Coordinates of C-alpha atoms in Angstrom, one line a residue:
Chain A
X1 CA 97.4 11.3 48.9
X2 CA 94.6 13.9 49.8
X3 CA 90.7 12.5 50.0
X4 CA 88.8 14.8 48.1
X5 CA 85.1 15.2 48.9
X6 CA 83.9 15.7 45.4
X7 CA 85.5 15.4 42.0
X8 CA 86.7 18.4 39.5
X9 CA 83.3 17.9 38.1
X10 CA 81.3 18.5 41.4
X11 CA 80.4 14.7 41.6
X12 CA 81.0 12.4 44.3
X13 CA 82.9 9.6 43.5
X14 CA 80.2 7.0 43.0
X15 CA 77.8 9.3 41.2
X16 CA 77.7 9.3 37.7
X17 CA 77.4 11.6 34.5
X18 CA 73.7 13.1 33.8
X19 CA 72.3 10.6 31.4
X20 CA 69.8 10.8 28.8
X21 CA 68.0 7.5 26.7
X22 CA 65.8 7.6 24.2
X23 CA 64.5 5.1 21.6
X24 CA 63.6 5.2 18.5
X25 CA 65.3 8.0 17.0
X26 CA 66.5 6.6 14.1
X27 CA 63.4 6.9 11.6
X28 CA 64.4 4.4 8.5
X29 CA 66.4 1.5 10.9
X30 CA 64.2 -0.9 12.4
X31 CA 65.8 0.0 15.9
X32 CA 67.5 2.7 17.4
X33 CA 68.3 4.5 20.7
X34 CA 70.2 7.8 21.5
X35 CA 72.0 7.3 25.0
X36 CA 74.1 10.0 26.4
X37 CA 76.0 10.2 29.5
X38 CA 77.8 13.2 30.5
X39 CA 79.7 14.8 26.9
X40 CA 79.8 11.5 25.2
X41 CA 76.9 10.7 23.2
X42 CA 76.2 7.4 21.5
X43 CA 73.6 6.9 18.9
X44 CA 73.2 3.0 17.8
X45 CA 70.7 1.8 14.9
X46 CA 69.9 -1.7 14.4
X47 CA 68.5 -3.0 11.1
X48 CA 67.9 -6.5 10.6
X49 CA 67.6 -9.4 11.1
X50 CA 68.1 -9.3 7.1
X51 CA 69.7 -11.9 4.9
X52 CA 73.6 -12.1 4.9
X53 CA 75.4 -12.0 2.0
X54 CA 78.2 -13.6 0.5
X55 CA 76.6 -16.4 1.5
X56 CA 79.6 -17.9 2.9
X57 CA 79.3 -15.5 5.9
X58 CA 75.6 -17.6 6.7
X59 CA 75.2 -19.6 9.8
X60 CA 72.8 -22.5 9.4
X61 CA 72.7 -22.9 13.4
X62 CA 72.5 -19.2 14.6
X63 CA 72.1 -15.8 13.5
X64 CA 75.0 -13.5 13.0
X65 CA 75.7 -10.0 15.6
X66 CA 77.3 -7.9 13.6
X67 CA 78.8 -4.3 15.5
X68 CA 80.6 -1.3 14.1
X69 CA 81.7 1.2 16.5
X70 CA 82.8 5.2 14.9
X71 CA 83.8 8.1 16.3
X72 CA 82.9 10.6 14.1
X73 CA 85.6 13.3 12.6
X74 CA 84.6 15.8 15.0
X75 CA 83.7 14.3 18.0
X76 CA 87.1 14.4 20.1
X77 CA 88.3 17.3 22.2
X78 CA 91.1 18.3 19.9
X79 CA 92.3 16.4 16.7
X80 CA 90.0 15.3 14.3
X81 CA 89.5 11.8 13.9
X82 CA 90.4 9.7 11.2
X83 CA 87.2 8.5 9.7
X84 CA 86.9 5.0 8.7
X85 CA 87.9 1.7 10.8
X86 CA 91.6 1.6 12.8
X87 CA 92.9 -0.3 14.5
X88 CA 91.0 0.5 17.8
X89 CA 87.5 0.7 16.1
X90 CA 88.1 -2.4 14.9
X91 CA 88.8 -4.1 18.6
X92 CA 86.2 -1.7 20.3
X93 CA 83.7 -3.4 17.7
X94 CA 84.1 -6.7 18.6
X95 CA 84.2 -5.8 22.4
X96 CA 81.1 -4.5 22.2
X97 CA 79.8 -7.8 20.0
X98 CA 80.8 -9.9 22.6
X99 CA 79.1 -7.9 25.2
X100 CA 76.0 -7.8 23.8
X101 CA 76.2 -11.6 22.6
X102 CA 75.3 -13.2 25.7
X103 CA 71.6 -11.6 25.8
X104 CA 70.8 -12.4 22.7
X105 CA 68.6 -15.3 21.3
X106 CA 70.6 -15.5 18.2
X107 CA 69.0 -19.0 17.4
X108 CA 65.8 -17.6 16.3
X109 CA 66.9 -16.4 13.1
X110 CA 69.1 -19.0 11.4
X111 CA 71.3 -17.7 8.4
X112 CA 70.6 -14.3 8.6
X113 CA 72.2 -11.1 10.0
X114 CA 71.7 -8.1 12.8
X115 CA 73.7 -5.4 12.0
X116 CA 74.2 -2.9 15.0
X117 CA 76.2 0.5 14.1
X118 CA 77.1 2.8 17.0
X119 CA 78.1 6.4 15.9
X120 CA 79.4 8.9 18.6
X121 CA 79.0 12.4 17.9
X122 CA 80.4 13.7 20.4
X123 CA 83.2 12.0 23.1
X124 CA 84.2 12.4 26.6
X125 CA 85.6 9.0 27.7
X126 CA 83.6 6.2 28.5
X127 CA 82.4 5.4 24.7
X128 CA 82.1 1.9 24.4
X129 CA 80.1 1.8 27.4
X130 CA 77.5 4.5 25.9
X131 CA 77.5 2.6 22.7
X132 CA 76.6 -0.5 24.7
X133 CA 73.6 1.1 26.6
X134 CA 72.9 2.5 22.9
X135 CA 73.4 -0.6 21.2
X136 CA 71.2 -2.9 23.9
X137 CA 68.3 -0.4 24.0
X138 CA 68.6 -0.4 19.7
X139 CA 68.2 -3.9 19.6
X140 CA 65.3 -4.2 22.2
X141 CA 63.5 -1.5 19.7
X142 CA 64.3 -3.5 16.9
X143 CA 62.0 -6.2 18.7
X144 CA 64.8 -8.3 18.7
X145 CA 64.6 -11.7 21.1
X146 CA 66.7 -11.0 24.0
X147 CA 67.1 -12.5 27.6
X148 CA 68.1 -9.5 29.0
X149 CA 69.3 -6.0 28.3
X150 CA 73.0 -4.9 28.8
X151 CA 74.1 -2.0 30.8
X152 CA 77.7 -0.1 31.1
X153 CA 79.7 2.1 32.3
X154 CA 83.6 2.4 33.3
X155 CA 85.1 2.6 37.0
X156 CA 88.7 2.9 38.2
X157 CA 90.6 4.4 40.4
X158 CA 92.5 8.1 40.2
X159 CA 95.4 8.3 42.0
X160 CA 94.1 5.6 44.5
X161 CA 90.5 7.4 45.0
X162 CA 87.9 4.3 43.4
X163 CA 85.6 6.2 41.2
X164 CA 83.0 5.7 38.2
X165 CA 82.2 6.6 35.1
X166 CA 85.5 8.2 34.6
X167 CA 86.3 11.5 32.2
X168 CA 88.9 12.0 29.6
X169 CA 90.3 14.5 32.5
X170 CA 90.3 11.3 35.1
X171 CA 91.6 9.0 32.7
X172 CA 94.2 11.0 31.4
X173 CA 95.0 12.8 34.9
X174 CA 98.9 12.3 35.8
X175 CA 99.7 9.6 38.7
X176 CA 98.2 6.5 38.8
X177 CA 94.7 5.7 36.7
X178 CA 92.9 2.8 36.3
X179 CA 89.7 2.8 34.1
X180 CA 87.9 -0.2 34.0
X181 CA 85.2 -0.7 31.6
X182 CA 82.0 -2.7 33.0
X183 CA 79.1 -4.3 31.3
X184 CA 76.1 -6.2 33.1
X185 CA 73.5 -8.2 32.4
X186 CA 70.8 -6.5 35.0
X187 CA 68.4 -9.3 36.0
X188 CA 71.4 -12.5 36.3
X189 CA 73.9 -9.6 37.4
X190 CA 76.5 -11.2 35.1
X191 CA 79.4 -10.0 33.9
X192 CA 79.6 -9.4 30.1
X193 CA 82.5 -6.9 29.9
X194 CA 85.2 -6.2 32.0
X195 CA 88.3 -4.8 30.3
X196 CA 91.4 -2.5 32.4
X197 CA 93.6 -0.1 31.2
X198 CA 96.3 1.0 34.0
X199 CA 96.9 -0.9 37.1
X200 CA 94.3 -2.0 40.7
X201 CA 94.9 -3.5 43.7
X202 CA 92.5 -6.1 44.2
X203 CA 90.7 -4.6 47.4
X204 CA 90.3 -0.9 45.1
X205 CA 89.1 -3.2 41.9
X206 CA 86.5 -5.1 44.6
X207 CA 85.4 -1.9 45.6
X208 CA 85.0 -0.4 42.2
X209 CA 82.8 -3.2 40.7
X210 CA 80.8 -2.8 44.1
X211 CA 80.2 1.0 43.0
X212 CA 79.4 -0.3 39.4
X213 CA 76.9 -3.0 39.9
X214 CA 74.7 0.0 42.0
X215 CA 75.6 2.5 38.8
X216 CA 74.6 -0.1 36.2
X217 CA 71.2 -0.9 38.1
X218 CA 71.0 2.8 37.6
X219 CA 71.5 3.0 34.2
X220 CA 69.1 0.0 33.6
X221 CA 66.3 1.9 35.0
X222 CA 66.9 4.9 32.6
X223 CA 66.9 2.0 29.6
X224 CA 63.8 0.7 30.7
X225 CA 62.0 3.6 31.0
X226 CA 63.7 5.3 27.4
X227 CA 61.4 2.3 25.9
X228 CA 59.0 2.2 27.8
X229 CA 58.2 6.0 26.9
X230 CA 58.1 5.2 22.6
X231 CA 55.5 2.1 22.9
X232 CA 53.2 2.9 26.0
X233 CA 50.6 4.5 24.0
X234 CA 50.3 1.3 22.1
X235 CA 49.6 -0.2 25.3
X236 CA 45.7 -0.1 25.0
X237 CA 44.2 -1.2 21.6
X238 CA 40.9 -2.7 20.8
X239 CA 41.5 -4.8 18.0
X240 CA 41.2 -8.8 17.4
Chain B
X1 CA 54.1 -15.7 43.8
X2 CA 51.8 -14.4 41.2
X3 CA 52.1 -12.3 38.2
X4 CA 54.8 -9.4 38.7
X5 CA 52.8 -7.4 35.8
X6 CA 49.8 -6.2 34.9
X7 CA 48.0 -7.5 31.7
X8 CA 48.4 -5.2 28.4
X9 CA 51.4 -3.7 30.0
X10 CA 55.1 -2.9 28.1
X11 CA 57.9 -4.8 29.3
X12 CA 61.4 -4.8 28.2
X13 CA 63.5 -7.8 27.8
X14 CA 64.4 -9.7 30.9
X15 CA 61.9 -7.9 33.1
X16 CA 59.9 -10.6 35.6
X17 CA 56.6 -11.4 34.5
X18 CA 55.7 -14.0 37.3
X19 CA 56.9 -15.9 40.0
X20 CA 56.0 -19.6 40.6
X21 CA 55.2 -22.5 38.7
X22 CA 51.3 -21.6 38.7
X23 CA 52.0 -19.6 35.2
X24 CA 53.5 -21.0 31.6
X25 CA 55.3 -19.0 29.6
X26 CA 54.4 -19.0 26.0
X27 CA 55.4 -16.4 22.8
X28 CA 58.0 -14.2 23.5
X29 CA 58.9 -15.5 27.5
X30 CA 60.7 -18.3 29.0
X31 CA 61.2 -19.8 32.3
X32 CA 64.2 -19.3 35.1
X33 CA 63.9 -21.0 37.9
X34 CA 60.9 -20.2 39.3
X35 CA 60.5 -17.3 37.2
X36 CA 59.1 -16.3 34.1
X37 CA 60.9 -13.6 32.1
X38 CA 60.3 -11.3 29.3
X39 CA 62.2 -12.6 26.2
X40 CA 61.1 -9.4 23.5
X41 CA 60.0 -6.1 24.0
X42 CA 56.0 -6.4 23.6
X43 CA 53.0 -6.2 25.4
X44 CA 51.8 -8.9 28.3
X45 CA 49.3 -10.8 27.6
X46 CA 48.2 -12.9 30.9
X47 CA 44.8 -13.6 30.7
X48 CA 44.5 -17.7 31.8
X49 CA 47.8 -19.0 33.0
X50 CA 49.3 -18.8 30.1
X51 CA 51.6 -15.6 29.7
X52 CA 52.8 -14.8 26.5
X53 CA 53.8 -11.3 24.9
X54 CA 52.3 -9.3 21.7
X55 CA 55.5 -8.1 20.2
X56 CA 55.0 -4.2 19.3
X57 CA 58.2 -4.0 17.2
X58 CA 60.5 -6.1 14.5
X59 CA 60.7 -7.4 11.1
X60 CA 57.6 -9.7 9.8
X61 CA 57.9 -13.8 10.7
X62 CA 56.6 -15.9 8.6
X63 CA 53.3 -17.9 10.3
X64 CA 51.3 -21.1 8.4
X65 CA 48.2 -19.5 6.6
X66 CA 49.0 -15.6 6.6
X67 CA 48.5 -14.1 3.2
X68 CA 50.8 -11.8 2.3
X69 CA 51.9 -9.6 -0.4
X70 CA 55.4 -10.3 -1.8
X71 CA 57.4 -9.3 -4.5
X72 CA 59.4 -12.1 -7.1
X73 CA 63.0 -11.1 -7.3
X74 CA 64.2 -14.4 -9.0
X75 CA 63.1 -16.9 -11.4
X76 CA 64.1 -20.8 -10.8
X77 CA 63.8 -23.6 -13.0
X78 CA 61.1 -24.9 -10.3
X79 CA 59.5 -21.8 -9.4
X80 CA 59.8 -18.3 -8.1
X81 CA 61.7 -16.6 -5.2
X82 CA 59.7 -14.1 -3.6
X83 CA 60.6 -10.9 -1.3
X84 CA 58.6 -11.3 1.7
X85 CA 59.2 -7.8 4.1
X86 CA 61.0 -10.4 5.9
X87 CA 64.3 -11.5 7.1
X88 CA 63.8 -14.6 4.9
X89 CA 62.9 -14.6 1.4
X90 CA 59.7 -17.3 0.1
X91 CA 59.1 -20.1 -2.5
X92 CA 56.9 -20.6 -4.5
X93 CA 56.9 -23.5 -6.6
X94 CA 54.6 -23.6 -10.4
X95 CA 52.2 -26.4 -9.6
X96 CA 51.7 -24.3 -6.1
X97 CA 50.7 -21.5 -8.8
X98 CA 49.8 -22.2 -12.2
X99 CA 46.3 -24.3 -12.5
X100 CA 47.5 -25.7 -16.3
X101 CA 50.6 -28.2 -17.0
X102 CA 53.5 -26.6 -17.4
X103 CA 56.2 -28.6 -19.3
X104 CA 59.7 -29.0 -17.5
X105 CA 62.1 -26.0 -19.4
X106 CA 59.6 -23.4 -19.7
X107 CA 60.5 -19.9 -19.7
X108 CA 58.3 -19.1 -16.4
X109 CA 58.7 -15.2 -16.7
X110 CA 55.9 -15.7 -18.6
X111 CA 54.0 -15.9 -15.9
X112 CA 55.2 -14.1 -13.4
X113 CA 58.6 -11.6 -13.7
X114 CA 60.5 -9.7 -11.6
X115 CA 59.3 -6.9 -9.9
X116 CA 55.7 -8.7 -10.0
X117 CA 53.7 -8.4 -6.1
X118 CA 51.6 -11.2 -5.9
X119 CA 48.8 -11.7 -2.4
X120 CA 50.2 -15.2 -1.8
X121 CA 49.3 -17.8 1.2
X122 CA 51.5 -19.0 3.3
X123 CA 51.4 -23.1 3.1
X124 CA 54.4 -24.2 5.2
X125 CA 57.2 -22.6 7.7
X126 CA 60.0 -25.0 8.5
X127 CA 62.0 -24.8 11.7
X128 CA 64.9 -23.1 9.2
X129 CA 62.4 -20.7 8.5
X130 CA 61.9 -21.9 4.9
X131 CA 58.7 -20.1 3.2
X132 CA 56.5 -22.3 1.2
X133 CA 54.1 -20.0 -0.8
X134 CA 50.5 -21.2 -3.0
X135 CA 48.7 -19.1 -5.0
X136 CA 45.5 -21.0 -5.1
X137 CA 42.8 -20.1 -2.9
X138 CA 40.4 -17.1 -2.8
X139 CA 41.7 -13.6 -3.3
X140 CA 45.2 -15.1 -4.6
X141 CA 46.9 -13.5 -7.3
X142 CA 49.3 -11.2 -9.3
X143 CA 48.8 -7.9 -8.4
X144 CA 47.8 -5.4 -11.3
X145 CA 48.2 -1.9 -11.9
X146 CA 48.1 0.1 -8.5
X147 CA 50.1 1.5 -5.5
X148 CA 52.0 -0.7 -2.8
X149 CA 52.3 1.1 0.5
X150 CA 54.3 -0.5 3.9
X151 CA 52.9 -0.6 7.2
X152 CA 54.6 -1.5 10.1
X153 CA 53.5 -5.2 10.2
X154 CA 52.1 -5.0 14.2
X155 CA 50.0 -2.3 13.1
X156 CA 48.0 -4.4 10.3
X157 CA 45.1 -5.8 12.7
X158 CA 44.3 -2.8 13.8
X159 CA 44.2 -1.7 10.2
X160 CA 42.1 -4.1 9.1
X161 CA 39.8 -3.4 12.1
X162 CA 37.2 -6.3 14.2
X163 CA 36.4 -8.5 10.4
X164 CA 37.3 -5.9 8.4
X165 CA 35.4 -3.3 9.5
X166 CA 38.3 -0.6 9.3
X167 CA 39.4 -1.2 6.0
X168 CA 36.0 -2.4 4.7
X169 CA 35.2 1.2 5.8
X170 CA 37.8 2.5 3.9
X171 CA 37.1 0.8 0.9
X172 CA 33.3 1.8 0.3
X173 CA 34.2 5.2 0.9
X174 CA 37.3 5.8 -1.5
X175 CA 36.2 3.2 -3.9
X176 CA 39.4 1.7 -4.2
X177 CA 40.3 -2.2 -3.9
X178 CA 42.7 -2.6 -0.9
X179 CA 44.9 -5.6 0.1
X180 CA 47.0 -5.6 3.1
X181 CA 49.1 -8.3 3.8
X182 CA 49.9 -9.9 7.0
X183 CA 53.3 -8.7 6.0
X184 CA 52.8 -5.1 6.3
X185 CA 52.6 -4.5 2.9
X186 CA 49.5 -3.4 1.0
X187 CA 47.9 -2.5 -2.6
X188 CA 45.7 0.4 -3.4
X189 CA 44.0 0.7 -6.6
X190 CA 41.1 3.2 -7.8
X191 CA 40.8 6.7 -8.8
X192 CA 44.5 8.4 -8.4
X193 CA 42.5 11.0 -5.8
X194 CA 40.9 8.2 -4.0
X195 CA 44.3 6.0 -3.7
X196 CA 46.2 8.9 -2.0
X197 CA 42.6 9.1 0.2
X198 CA 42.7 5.8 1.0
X199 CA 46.7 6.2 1.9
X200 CA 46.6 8.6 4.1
X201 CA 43.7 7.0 6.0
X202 CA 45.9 3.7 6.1
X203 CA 48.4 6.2 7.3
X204 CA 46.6 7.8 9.9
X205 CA 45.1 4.6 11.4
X206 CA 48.5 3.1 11.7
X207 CA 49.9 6.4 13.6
X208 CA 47.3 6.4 16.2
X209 CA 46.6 3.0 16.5
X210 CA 46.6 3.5 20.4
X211 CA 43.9 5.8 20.5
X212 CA 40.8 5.1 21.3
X213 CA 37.6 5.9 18.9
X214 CA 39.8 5.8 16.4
X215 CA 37.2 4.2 13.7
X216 CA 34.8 7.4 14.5
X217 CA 37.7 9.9 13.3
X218 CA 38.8 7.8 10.3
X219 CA 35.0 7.7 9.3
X220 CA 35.2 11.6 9.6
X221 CA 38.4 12.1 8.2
X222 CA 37.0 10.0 5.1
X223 CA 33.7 12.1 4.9
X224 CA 35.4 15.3 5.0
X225 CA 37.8 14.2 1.9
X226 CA 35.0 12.0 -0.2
X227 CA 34.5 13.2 -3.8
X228 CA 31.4 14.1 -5.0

């Protein structure tokens, strides 16, 4: 096993992707965010909270999260995508519900509904983390109540070198690849997601979420300031 | 110790507003620990010890005495069911609307029908954000002939101005009658020319709310596009 001082890419091995958040670009839903890290771009709106119907769906104790993931026809390196849900959509979906679940003050708005659809233009590996960081800023714009937002991004190991934010070269590299998907809840530092595709030994997967934690504080800052930016001008108003 | 934030700044949820139990967290915040955190995206509002946050974004929620505007979208035996911009839909029962008897079995559309807006006060909000609606009090009614606009509902203070004075200001100088509700949605009526005058000055003061001597330029802006 060589140790190589930088990756294909030109990053170090605990850097990330160059990232780019913004919020509010979705003019007709009542949230939005564009978050992009590296080639894979995620764009999430939010609409809601809205009445669910059939009314069977309706929860008289707690409002409903409601997530649909979609890569879009075009967005992969080769093949076109199928449009429409599969099979993986449909888990990456509710992985992504259940991540953003926990920050959420769902209680607020009994019976009705927040619908949160992540669409990825364009894909490079590490998708359901993007449309995480997407979906967490979205649903802060929406003026959702939330305890915290969520931030992402996958770590791993290629061929025994721990690295994060793998790309679809790492994770599909020959030899031995782990790529662990991570989500965090910034301010308790709580785990909300943490899936694995491959295999780990426990002192590399230590090591990796070590390297994760300090990339998801990173990405937390860039969320923070994408909505800070839309509503600072509202800051100072003289009304009341 | 202390507040972690300045007053009238943006925070994000779960960004630390203040440390120690000197503070209370009120709208919008709740307490950790020791700490008080952001629960919404909005603007801090710290000025006793009370901290609470002005939310700057999300659909309208229904508070005890707003008047809004609302559309019916069903008839009931009992009353009507009215659209209120928001995430839950409003009542409002006949003998909350109708000064004269009305027998049990009337046909109520002929009172009120779909697609109707009515300005409409808010009576009652239960904790399962049930909306009880009245329609007797001044400046109730169905709306007539005219134009409904939406505004973003966080916006509508600012369009209405320090009493009034924004859209009082508006009003004089389009000669239109103008309602906006707490809701965020409104009702222009007047001269065709003046309505779309009167909308786009609506419009404008909702876009640059955040500016300051905004009331100067919309009294231009309003000048410069006045009839003769």
């Amino acid at each position: 096993m060589i140790k190589m001082e930088l990756r294909k890419d030109g990053r170090r091995f605990d850097e990330m992707r160059t990232i780019e958040a913004r919020a509010g670009v979705v003019k007709n839903a009542d949230g939005s965010a564009l978050f992009r890290i590296g080639d894979t771009v995620a764009y999430a709106a939010v609409y809601g909270p809205r009445e669910l119907y059939p009314k069977f769906l309706q929860d008289p104790t707690k409002g409903i999260l409601r997530c649909r993931y979609n890569m879009m026809p075009f967005s992969g390196a080769g093949d076109r995508v199928k449009p429409g849900p599969s099979r993986r959509s449909t888990e990456i979906s509710l992985v992504i519900e259940k991540a953003l679940l926990p920050v959420l003050s769902l209680e607020e708005f009994p019976n009705a509904v927040v619908d949160v659809f992540i669409d990825l233009p364009q894909t490079d590996a590490g998708t359901r983390c993007a449309g995480i960081c997407a979906a967490s800023i979205a649903l802060a714009d929406a003026g959702i109540a939330m305890k915290d937002l969520v931030s992402a991004v996958s770590t791993g190991h290629v061929n025994g070198q721990v690295v994060v934010d793998l790309t679809y070269d790492e994770e599909s590299a020959e030899g031995e690849v782990a790529d662990i998907p991570v989500a965090f809840m910034p301010r308790t530092g709580k785990l909300t997601l943490l899936q694995m595709d491959g295999e780990i030994g426990k002192e590399q997967l230590m090591h990796s979420l070590e390297l994760v934690r300090k990339a998801c504080r990173q990405i937390y800052e860039i969320q923070k300031a994408a909505l800070k930016e839309k509503y600072t001008f509202n800051g100072e108003s003289d009304e009341e | 110790m202390g507040l972690s934030v300045k007053d009238k700044e943006i925070v994000v949820p779960g960004e630390e507003l203040a440390q120690g139990m000197d503070y209370l967290p009120s709208y919008g915040t709740f307490r950790d620990g020791e700490t008080i955190v952001a629960g919404r995206l909005g603007m801090v509002s710290a000025e006793s010890r009370i901290i609470k946050l002005i939310p700057l974004a999300g659909k309208y929620l229904p508070k005890t005495n707003d008047t809004i505007i609302g559309r019916v979208f069903d008839v009931t035996m009992s009353g009507w069911m009215i659209d209120i911009n928001s995430a839950y839909s409003a009542m409002l029962g006949v003998k909350d609307a109708v000064p004269e008897f009305v027998a049990r079995g009337t046909d109520l559309t002929k009172y009120f029908s779909f697609g109707d807006y009515l300005v409409t006060r808010i009576i009652n909000v239960t904790s399962k954000n049930f909306v009880d609606l009245t329609l007797k009090g001044p400046g109730l009614k169905k709306l007539g002939e005219g134009r409904i606009i939406h505004v973003s509902p966080h916006k509508v203070p600012r369009i209405i101005g320090k009493q009034g004075s924004m859209i009082s200001m508006i009003k004089d100088s389009t000669n239109c009658r103008i309602v906006i509700g707490q809701n965020g949605i409104g009702w222009v009526q007047g001269e065709p020319e003046d309505e779309l005058v009167a909308i786009q000055a609506i419009r404008k003061v909702e876009d640059e709310s955040h500016t300051s001597g905004l009331t100067e330029r919309i009294k231009e802006f309003l000048d410069r596009n006045k009839r003769q």
